[in-house]
Short mmCIF file of C-alpha atoms in Angstrom, two decimals:
data_model
loop_
_atom_site.label_atom_id
_atom_site.label_comp_id
_atom_site.label_asym_id
_atom_site.label_seq_id
_atom_site.Cartn_x
_atom_site.Cartn_y
_atom_site.Cartn_z
CA MET S 1 137.04 112.22 62.09
CA LYS S 2 136.43 111.14 65.69
CA ILE S 3 133.04 109.56 66.14
CA LEU S 4 131.06 108.15 69.08
CA VAL S 5 128.58 105.39 68.23
CA VAL S 6 125.70 104.34 70.46
CA ASP S 7 123.59 101.20 70.11
CA THR S 8 120.74 100.21 72.45
CA ALA S 9 118.26 99.02 69.82
CA LEU S 10 118.67 95.26 70.17
CA GLY S 11 120.42 92.91 72.58
CA LEU S 12 123.51 95.00 73.30
CA CYS S 13 124.38 98.21 75.10
CA THR S 14 127.28 99.72 73.15
CA ALA S 15 129.24 102.96 73.26
CA GLY S 16 132.35 103.12 71.10
CA VAL S 17 134.82 105.76 69.98
CA PHE S 18 136.42 105.40 66.54
CA ALA S 19 138.84 107.32 64.34
CA ILE S 20 137.72 107.33 60.72
CA ASP S 21 140.37 107.56 58.02
CA GLY S 22 141.10 106.14 54.59
CA THR S 23 141.54 102.63 55.99
CA GLY S 24 138.19 102.46 57.75
CA ALA S 25 137.21 102.69 61.41
CA ARG S 26 139.98 102.38 63.99
CA ARG S 27 138.78 101.52 67.47
CA MET S 28 139.94 103.92 70.18
CA GLY S 29 137.65 103.01 73.08
CA LEU S 30 134.74 100.62 73.49
CA ARG S 31 132.25 99.41 76.08
CA SER S 32 129.72 96.83 74.93
CA GLU S 33 127.76 94.21 76.85
CA PRO S 34 124.76 91.97 76.13
CA MET S 35 121.80 93.69 77.77
CA ALA S 36 118.04 93.16 77.54
CA LYS S 37 117.13 96.01 79.91
CA GLY S 38 118.81 98.59 82.09
CA HIS S 39 120.34 100.58 79.23
CA SER S 40 119.37 103.91 80.77
CA GLU S 41 121.39 103.16 83.91
CA ARG S 42 124.50 101.98 82.06
CA LEU S 43 124.79 103.90 78.80
CA ALA S 44 126.18 107.19 80.12
CA GLY S 45 128.85 105.32 82.08
CA PHE S 46 129.75 103.26 79.02
CA ALA S 47 130.20 106.41 76.95
CA ARG S 48 132.31 108.03 79.67
CA ASP S 49 134.55 104.97 79.96
CA ALA S 50 134.93 104.60 76.18
CA MET S 51 135.98 108.24 75.91
CA ALA S 52 138.45 107.79 78.77
CA GLU S 53 139.94 104.71 77.08
CA ALA S 54 140.30 106.74 73.88
CA GLY S 55 142.06 109.49 75.83
CA LEU S 56 139.59 112.10 74.59
CA ASP S 57 137.27 114.65 76.11
CA PHE S 58 133.75 114.80 74.67
CA PRO S 59 134.37 118.11 72.81
CA ALA S 60 136.98 116.27 70.70
CA LEU S 61 134.19 114.37 68.94
CA ASP S 62 133.22 115.36 65.41
CA ARG S 63 130.03 113.33 65.12
CA ILE S 64 127.71 110.98 67.01
CA GLY S 65 126.03 107.97 65.42
CA VAL S 66 123.11 106.05 66.93
CA THR S 67 121.02 103.08 65.87
CA VAL S 68 117.43 104.06 65.12
CA GLY S 69 115.86 100.62 64.91
CA PRO S 70 113.97 98.58 64.25
CA GLY S 71 114.24 97.13 67.71
CA SER S 72 113.08 97.53 71.28
CA PHE S 73 110.83 100.57 71.76
CA THR S 74 112.33 101.37 75.16
CA GLY S 75 115.90 100.65 74.08
CA LEU S 76 115.58 102.93 71.06
CA ARG S 77 114.35 105.83 73.16
CA VAL S 78 117.26 105.48 75.60
CA GLY S 79 119.94 105.54 72.91
CA LEU S 80 118.29 108.30 70.88
CA ALA S 81 117.68 110.55 73.89
CA PHE S 82 121.27 110.16 75.05
CA ALA S 83 122.73 110.80 71.60
CA GLN S 84 120.44 113.79 70.97
CA GLY S 85 121.21 115.30 74.35
CA LEU S 86 124.94 114.88 73.92
CA GLY S 87 124.86 116.22 70.38
CA ALA S 88 122.93 119.28 71.51
CA ALA S 89 125.35 119.89 74.37
CA LEU S 90 128.41 119.60 72.13
CA ASP S 91 126.84 121.22 69.06
CA ARG S 92 127.82 118.17 66.99
CA PRO S 93 125.79 116.42 64.27
CA VAL S 94 123.93 113.26 65.27
CA VAL S 95 123.16 110.74 62.53
CA GLY S 96 120.83 107.76 62.65
CA VAL S 97 121.77 104.33 61.33
CA SER S 98 119.34 101.49 60.67
CA ALA S 99 120.03 98.47 62.85
CA LEU S 100 119.37 96.23 59.84
CA ASP S 101 121.84 98.14 57.68
CA ALA S 102 124.44 97.93 60.45
CA LEU S 103 123.88 94.17 60.81
CA ALA S 104 124.35 93.69 57.08
CA ALA S 105 127.55 95.75 57.19
CA SER S 106 128.72 93.50 60.05
CA ALA S 107 128.27 90.34 57.97
CA GLY S 108 130.90 90.97 55.34
CA VAL S 109 130.64 90.44 51.59
CA ALA S 110 128.32 87.87 50.03
CA PRO S 111 126.21 87.66 46.87
CA THR S 112 123.05 88.04 48.96
CA VAL S 113 122.75 89.15 52.56
CA ALA S 114 119.62 88.95 54.71
CA ALA S 115 119.57 91.01 57.89
CA LEU S 116 116.96 89.52 60.22
CA ILE S 117 115.81 90.60 63.67
CA ASP S 118 113.51 88.36 65.70
CA ALA S 119 110.45 90.58 66.27
CA ARG S 120 108.52 87.87 68.16
CA ARG S 121 104.82 87.22 67.55
CA GLY S 122 105.63 85.26 64.39
CA GLN S 123 107.44 88.12 62.69
CA VAL S 124 110.94 89.23 61.76
CA TYR S 125 112.25 92.63 60.81
CA ALA S 126 114.07 92.05 57.54
CA ARG S 127 116.01 93.65 54.74
CA PHE S 128 117.76 91.94 51.84
CA TRP S 129 120.78 92.99 49.76
CA THR S 130 121.96 91.52 46.45
CA GLY S 131 125.30 92.53 45.02
CA GLY S 132 125.64 95.10 47.78
CA GLU S 133 122.43 96.91 46.84
CA PRO S 134 119.23 96.79 48.93
CA GLU S 135 116.30 95.00 47.31
CA GLY S 136 113.83 97.29 49.05
CA PRO S 137 113.11 99.02 52.36
CA ALA S 138 113.12 97.35 55.74
CA ALA S 139 109.88 95.53 56.54
CA ALA S 140 108.14 93.52 59.23
CA LEU S 141 107.53 90.12 57.61
CA THR S 142 105.79 87.02 58.82
CA VAL S 143 108.17 84.14 59.41
CA GLU S 144 106.51 82.35 56.49
CA ALA S 145 107.03 85.26 54.09
CA ALA S 146 110.65 85.64 55.12
CA ALA S 147 111.24 81.90 54.76
CA ALA S 148 109.89 81.98 51.21
CA ARG S 149 112.37 84.69 50.27
CA ILE S 150 115.26 82.96 52.03
CA ALA S 151 114.48 79.64 50.32
CA VAL S 152 115.81 80.96 47.01
CA MET S 153 119.14 82.02 48.53
CA THR S 154 122.14 79.94 47.50
CA PRO S 155 125.28 78.57 49.19
CA GLY S 156 127.64 81.39 50.09
CA ASP S 157 124.83 83.79 50.96
CA LEU S 158 124.58 85.17 54.51
CA LEU S 159 121.86 85.41 57.14
CA VAL S 160 122.75 87.79 59.99
CA GLY S 161 121.03 88.95 63.14
CA SER S 162 119.00 87.61 66.04
CA GLY S 163 116.42 86.21 63.63
CA ALA S 164 118.89 84.33 61.44
CA ALA S 165 118.73 81.10 63.43
CA LEU S 166 114.98 80.86 62.83
CA PHE S 167 115.78 79.97 59.22
CA ALA S 168 118.61 77.49 59.72
CA GLY S 169 117.02 74.92 57.41
CA ALA S 170 115.40 77.26 54.93
CA ALA S 171 118.37 77.56 52.56
CA PRO S 172 121.03 74.85 52.88
CA GLY S 173 124.58 76.10 52.46
CA THR S 174 123.95 79.64 53.65
CA THR S 175 126.06 81.01 56.50
CA ILE S 176 124.28 82.06 59.69
CA LEU S 177 125.67 84.82 61.92
CA ALA S 178 123.38 85.04 64.94
CA LEU S 179 124.54 88.47 66.12
CA GLU S 180 122.61 90.16 68.96
CA GLY S 181 123.55 93.56 67.59
CA PRO S 182 125.72 95.19 64.96
CA GLU S 183 129.48 95.24 65.20
CA PRO S 184 130.58 98.66 66.53
CA GLU S 185 133.10 99.08 63.70
CA ALA S 186 130.37 98.55 61.10
CA LEU S 187 128.14 101.05 62.86
CA ALA S 188 130.99 103.57 62.93
CA ARG S 189 131.67 103.20 59.18
CA LEU S 190 128.01 103.76 58.30
CA ALA S 191 127.64 106.69 60.70
CA ALA S 192 130.74 108.36 59.29
CA ALA S 193 129.52 107.95 55.70
CA ALA S 194 125.98 109.19 56.40
CA ASP S 195 124.78 112.63 55.34
CA PRO S 196 123.31 114.27 58.48
CA ALA S 197 120.62 115.91 56.35
CA LEU S 198 119.47 112.51 55.03
CA ALA S 199 120.00 110.37 58.13
CA PRO S 200 118.19 112.07 61.02
CA PRO S 201 118.24 110.38 64.43
CA ARG S 202 114.57 109.38 64.39
CA PRO S 203 113.17 105.99 65.43
CA LEU S 204 112.46 103.47 62.69
CA TYR S 205 109.29 101.69 63.81
CA LEU S 206 108.01 98.90 61.58
CA ARG S 207 104.95 98.02 63.64
CA ALA S 208 102.79 99.63 66.29
CA PRO S 209 103.90 99.47 69.94
CA ASP S 210 102.65 96.73 72.25
CA ALA S 211 101.66 99.29 74.90
CA THR S 212 97.99 99.63 75.85
CA PRO S 213 96.25 102.97 76.43
CA PRO S 214 96.71 104.40 79.94
CA SER S 215 94.23 103.29 82.58
CA ARG S 216 94.59 106.40 84.77
CA LEU S 217 94.31 110.15 84.40
CA PRO S 218 97.41 112.38 84.23
CA GLY S 219 98.58 113.17 87.74
CA GLN S 220 97.23 109.98 89.30
CA PRO S 221 99.95 107.83 90.92
CA ARG S 222 100.90 104.46 89.53
CA ALA S 223 99.46 101.78 91.75
CA GLY S 224 102.04 99.69 93.53
CA VAL S 225 105.02 101.77 92.43
CA ARG S 226 107.30 103.34 95.03
CA VAL S 227 110.04 105.75 94.02
CA THR S 228 113.00 105.82 96.38
CA ALA S 229 114.16 109.36 97.10
CA PRO S 230 117.86 110.22 97.01
CA ARG S 231 119.85 110.16 100.24
CA ALA S 232 119.15 112.94 102.73
CA ASP S 233 122.73 114.23 102.64
CA ARG S 234 122.27 115.27 99.02
CA ALA S 235 120.16 118.23 100.06
CA ALA S 236 123.09 120.24 101.42
CA ARG S 237 125.22 119.57 98.34
CA LEU S 238 122.43 120.52 95.95
CA ALA S 239 121.79 123.69 97.94
CA GLY S 240 125.47 124.62 97.67
CA LEU S 241 125.47 124.17 93.90
CA HIS S 242 122.23 126.10 93.62
CA ALA S 243 123.68 128.97 95.64
CA ALA S 244 126.66 129.12 93.30
CA ALA S 245 124.38 129.23 90.26
CA PHE S 246 121.57 131.60 91.28
CA PRO S 247 121.32 134.92 93.13
CA GLU S 248 118.23 133.70 95.02
CA PRO S 249 119.06 130.08 95.87
CA TRP S 250 116.90 127.44 97.48
CA SER S 251 117.79 126.35 101.00
CA ALA S 252 118.90 122.86 102.04
CA ALA S 253 115.59 122.48 103.86
CA ALA S 254 113.72 123.30 100.65
CA PHE S 255 115.69 120.70 98.75
CA GLN S 256 115.12 118.12 101.47
CA GLY S 257 111.40 118.79 101.34
CA LEU S 258 111.40 118.17 97.60
CA LEU S 259 113.57 115.08 97.80
CA ASP S 260 111.18 113.57 100.33
CA GLN S 261 108.31 113.78 97.84
CA PRO S 262 107.40 110.72 95.75
CA GLY S 263 108.73 110.82 92.22
CA VAL S 264 111.45 113.42 92.82
CA PHE S 265 114.94 112.52 91.68
CA ALA S 266 118.20 114.24 90.82
CA VAL S 267 120.78 113.62 88.11
CA GLU S 268 124.07 114.93 89.42
CA GLN S 269 127.51 115.83 88.13
CA ARG S 270 130.39 117.39 90.02
CA ASP S 271 129.58 120.91 88.82
CA GLY S 272 125.84 120.74 88.33
CA PHE S 273 122.58 118.86 88.67
CA ILE S 274 119.03 118.65 87.38
CA LEU S 275 116.16 118.06 89.80
CA MET S 276 113.02 116.48 88.36
CA ARG S 277 109.70 115.00 89.35
CA ALA S 278 107.95 112.15 87.50
CA VAL S 279 104.32 111.41 88.32
CA ALA S 280 102.28 109.02 86.21
CA ASP S 281 102.91 109.85 82.53
CA GLU S 282 104.32 113.34 83.05
CA ALA S 283 107.61 114.69 84.34
CA GLU S 284 108.83 118.20 85.04
CA ILE S 285 112.19 119.87 85.49
CA LEU S 286 112.13 121.60 88.86
CA THR S 287 115.52 123.27 88.54
CA LEU S 288 118.76 122.97 86.58
CA ALA S 289 121.94 124.40 88.09
CA VAL S 290 125.48 124.56 86.72
CA ARG S 291 128.36 126.16 88.56
CA PRO S 292 129.37 129.38 86.69
CA ALA S 293 132.96 128.23 86.17
CA ALA S 294 131.68 125.07 84.41
CA ARG S 295 129.28 126.77 82.01
CA ARG S 296 129.61 126.77 78.21
CA ARG S 297 131.09 123.28 78.30
CA GLY S 298 127.94 121.34 77.44
CA LEU S 299 127.17 120.23 80.99
CA GLY S 300 123.66 121.72 81.02
CA GLY S 301 122.74 119.90 77.81
CA ARG S 302 124.10 116.61 79.11
CA LEU S 303 122.08 116.96 82.31
CA VAL S 304 118.91 117.67 80.33
CA GLY S 305 119.53 114.65 78.11
CA GLU S 306 120.25 112.32 81.01
CA GLY S 307 117.24 113.67 82.88
CA ALA S 308 114.99 112.98 79.89
CA VAL S 309 116.26 109.40 79.72
CA ALA S 310 115.66 108.93 83.46
CA ALA S 311 112.15 110.38 83.19
CA ALA S 312 111.28 108.09 80.28
CA ALA S 313 112.58 105.11 82.23
CA ARG S 314 110.15 106.03 85.02
CA GLY S 315 107.22 105.90 82.60
CA ALA S 316 106.92 109.57 81.62
CA THR S 317 105.78 110.35 78.10
CA ARG S 318 106.01 114.17 78.30
CA LEU S 319 108.54 116.41 80.02
CA PHE S 320 107.73 120.00 81.02
CA LEU S 321 109.52 123.03 82.42
CA GLU S 322 109.01 126.75 82.90
CA VAL S 323 111.54 129.35 81.80
CA ALA S 324 111.53 133.13 81.77
CA ALA S 325 110.66 134.46 78.33
CA ASP S 326 113.70 136.77 78.35
CA ASN S 327 116.17 134.03 79.34
CA ALA S 328 117.67 133.57 75.87
CA ALA S 329 120.45 131.21 76.93
CA ALA S 330 118.10 128.79 78.68
CA ARG S 331 115.60 128.90 75.82
CA ALA S 332 118.36 128.05 73.34
CA LEU S 333 119.53 125.16 75.49
CA TYR S 334 116.08 123.61 75.68
CA ALA S 335 115.37 124.25 72.01
CA ARG S 336 118.46 122.24 71.08
CA ALA S 337 117.15 119.42 73.26
CA GLY S 338 113.86 119.39 71.33
CA PHE S 339 111.54 121.31 73.64
CA ALA S 340 108.73 123.37 72.09
CA GLU S 341 106.59 126.15 73.54
CA ALA S 342 103.32 124.80 74.96
CA GLY S 343 101.99 127.89 76.72
CA ARG S 344 102.73 131.28 78.29
CA ARG S 345 102.04 132.69 81.76
CA PRO S 346 102.02 136.52 81.62
CA GLY S 347 103.78 138.31 84.47
CA TYR S 348 104.67 135.06 86.24
CA TYR S 349 108.19 136.03 87.36
CA ALA S 350 109.29 139.12 89.28
CA GLY S 351 112.56 140.60 88.05
CA PRO S 352 115.26 142.19 90.26
CA ASP S 353 113.83 145.60 89.40
CA GLY S 354 110.31 144.54 90.36
CA ALA S 355 109.12 144.30 86.77
CA ARG S 356 107.03 141.26 85.90
CA ARG S 357 108.29 138.81 83.27
CA ASP S 358 106.36 136.19 81.32
CA ALA S 359 107.02 132.50 81.87
CA LEU S 360 107.07 130.08 78.95
CA LEU S 361 105.86 126.52 79.41
CA LEU S 362 108.06 124.22 77.32
CA ALA S 363 107.31 120.58 76.57
CA LEU S 364 109.20 117.61 75.17
CA ASN S 365 107.31 114.55 73.90
CA LEU S 366 109.28 111.52 75.07
CA THR S 367 107.38 109.07 72.84
CA ALA S 368 107.26 110.89 69.50
CA PRO S 369 110.23 110.78 67.11
CA LEU S 370 112.92 113.14 68.28
CA PRO S 371 113.55 116.24 66.14
#
């Protein structure tokens, strides 16, 4: 089995490719760096470089594994959106792995293992194992409650994770491994062993988010935020790709007019692009184009996934698009990415024969657990 693992839940940005066999997880390609923010800008490149080091194309993967938390709210969304988008594009299973479980698997064998993540505000995310079996589910504990449990641990036991150092004096003789994130090999072993039906890639949140309710109405601009438009010379290239993809393409002038608008951005690949607009808490897909010769290779799904990550990074919580009701291929693509029908506009599109076609409004919630 060839597996790609993704971890953006804690203090690392990791993308690794592993071969799973009877001896465990053999590393084929890996990119991993300490990172507190900026995962959305780096993760896709890390995955690309790890695959190149492994000497594989993305379709050679059998499975994708991703950490589901607990951890950073923003970091989790980046990793999950990328993994879900890639899995949809490749038609490969995506499995979720608890960051605490992966930390424990990184620690090695001990009579008792405590996986601990510093959750700030006087709390830790914690899970304990005795004899290799979990004592209970993951929980957000006060530092005092966790210290009371750790106090009965004995020499030879292990504390692992970013919260381990908080309890250096709580149980003399225990070993402390202050890892900022799980070891990629451990994550790969757990992802390979997981049953996709029982390990969905959905965020594991152990406490409510720190975000406050919005102070503006949908559609109102964010005060003090300026979005830099792409370079002007992109317009001609996007128009060329659009002309190759559609019988009624948009002109370079039309693209330039869109690119000059606040909030408009493009995610580009050699053979395709997605053009989007993010305003306040909402984003929309303006157009998605893939050169005909490059279709059925997963590029459209990857562009949608990367676009969703970029929109979320710009503060969007919902992503919308319109698609013709009779466009089965496009509807299947967006369904795999998690979009659901939110409305219908009768007779919105005019077909080549002059007949009117309904438009479907599809929506993706960028804050709710992914399907």
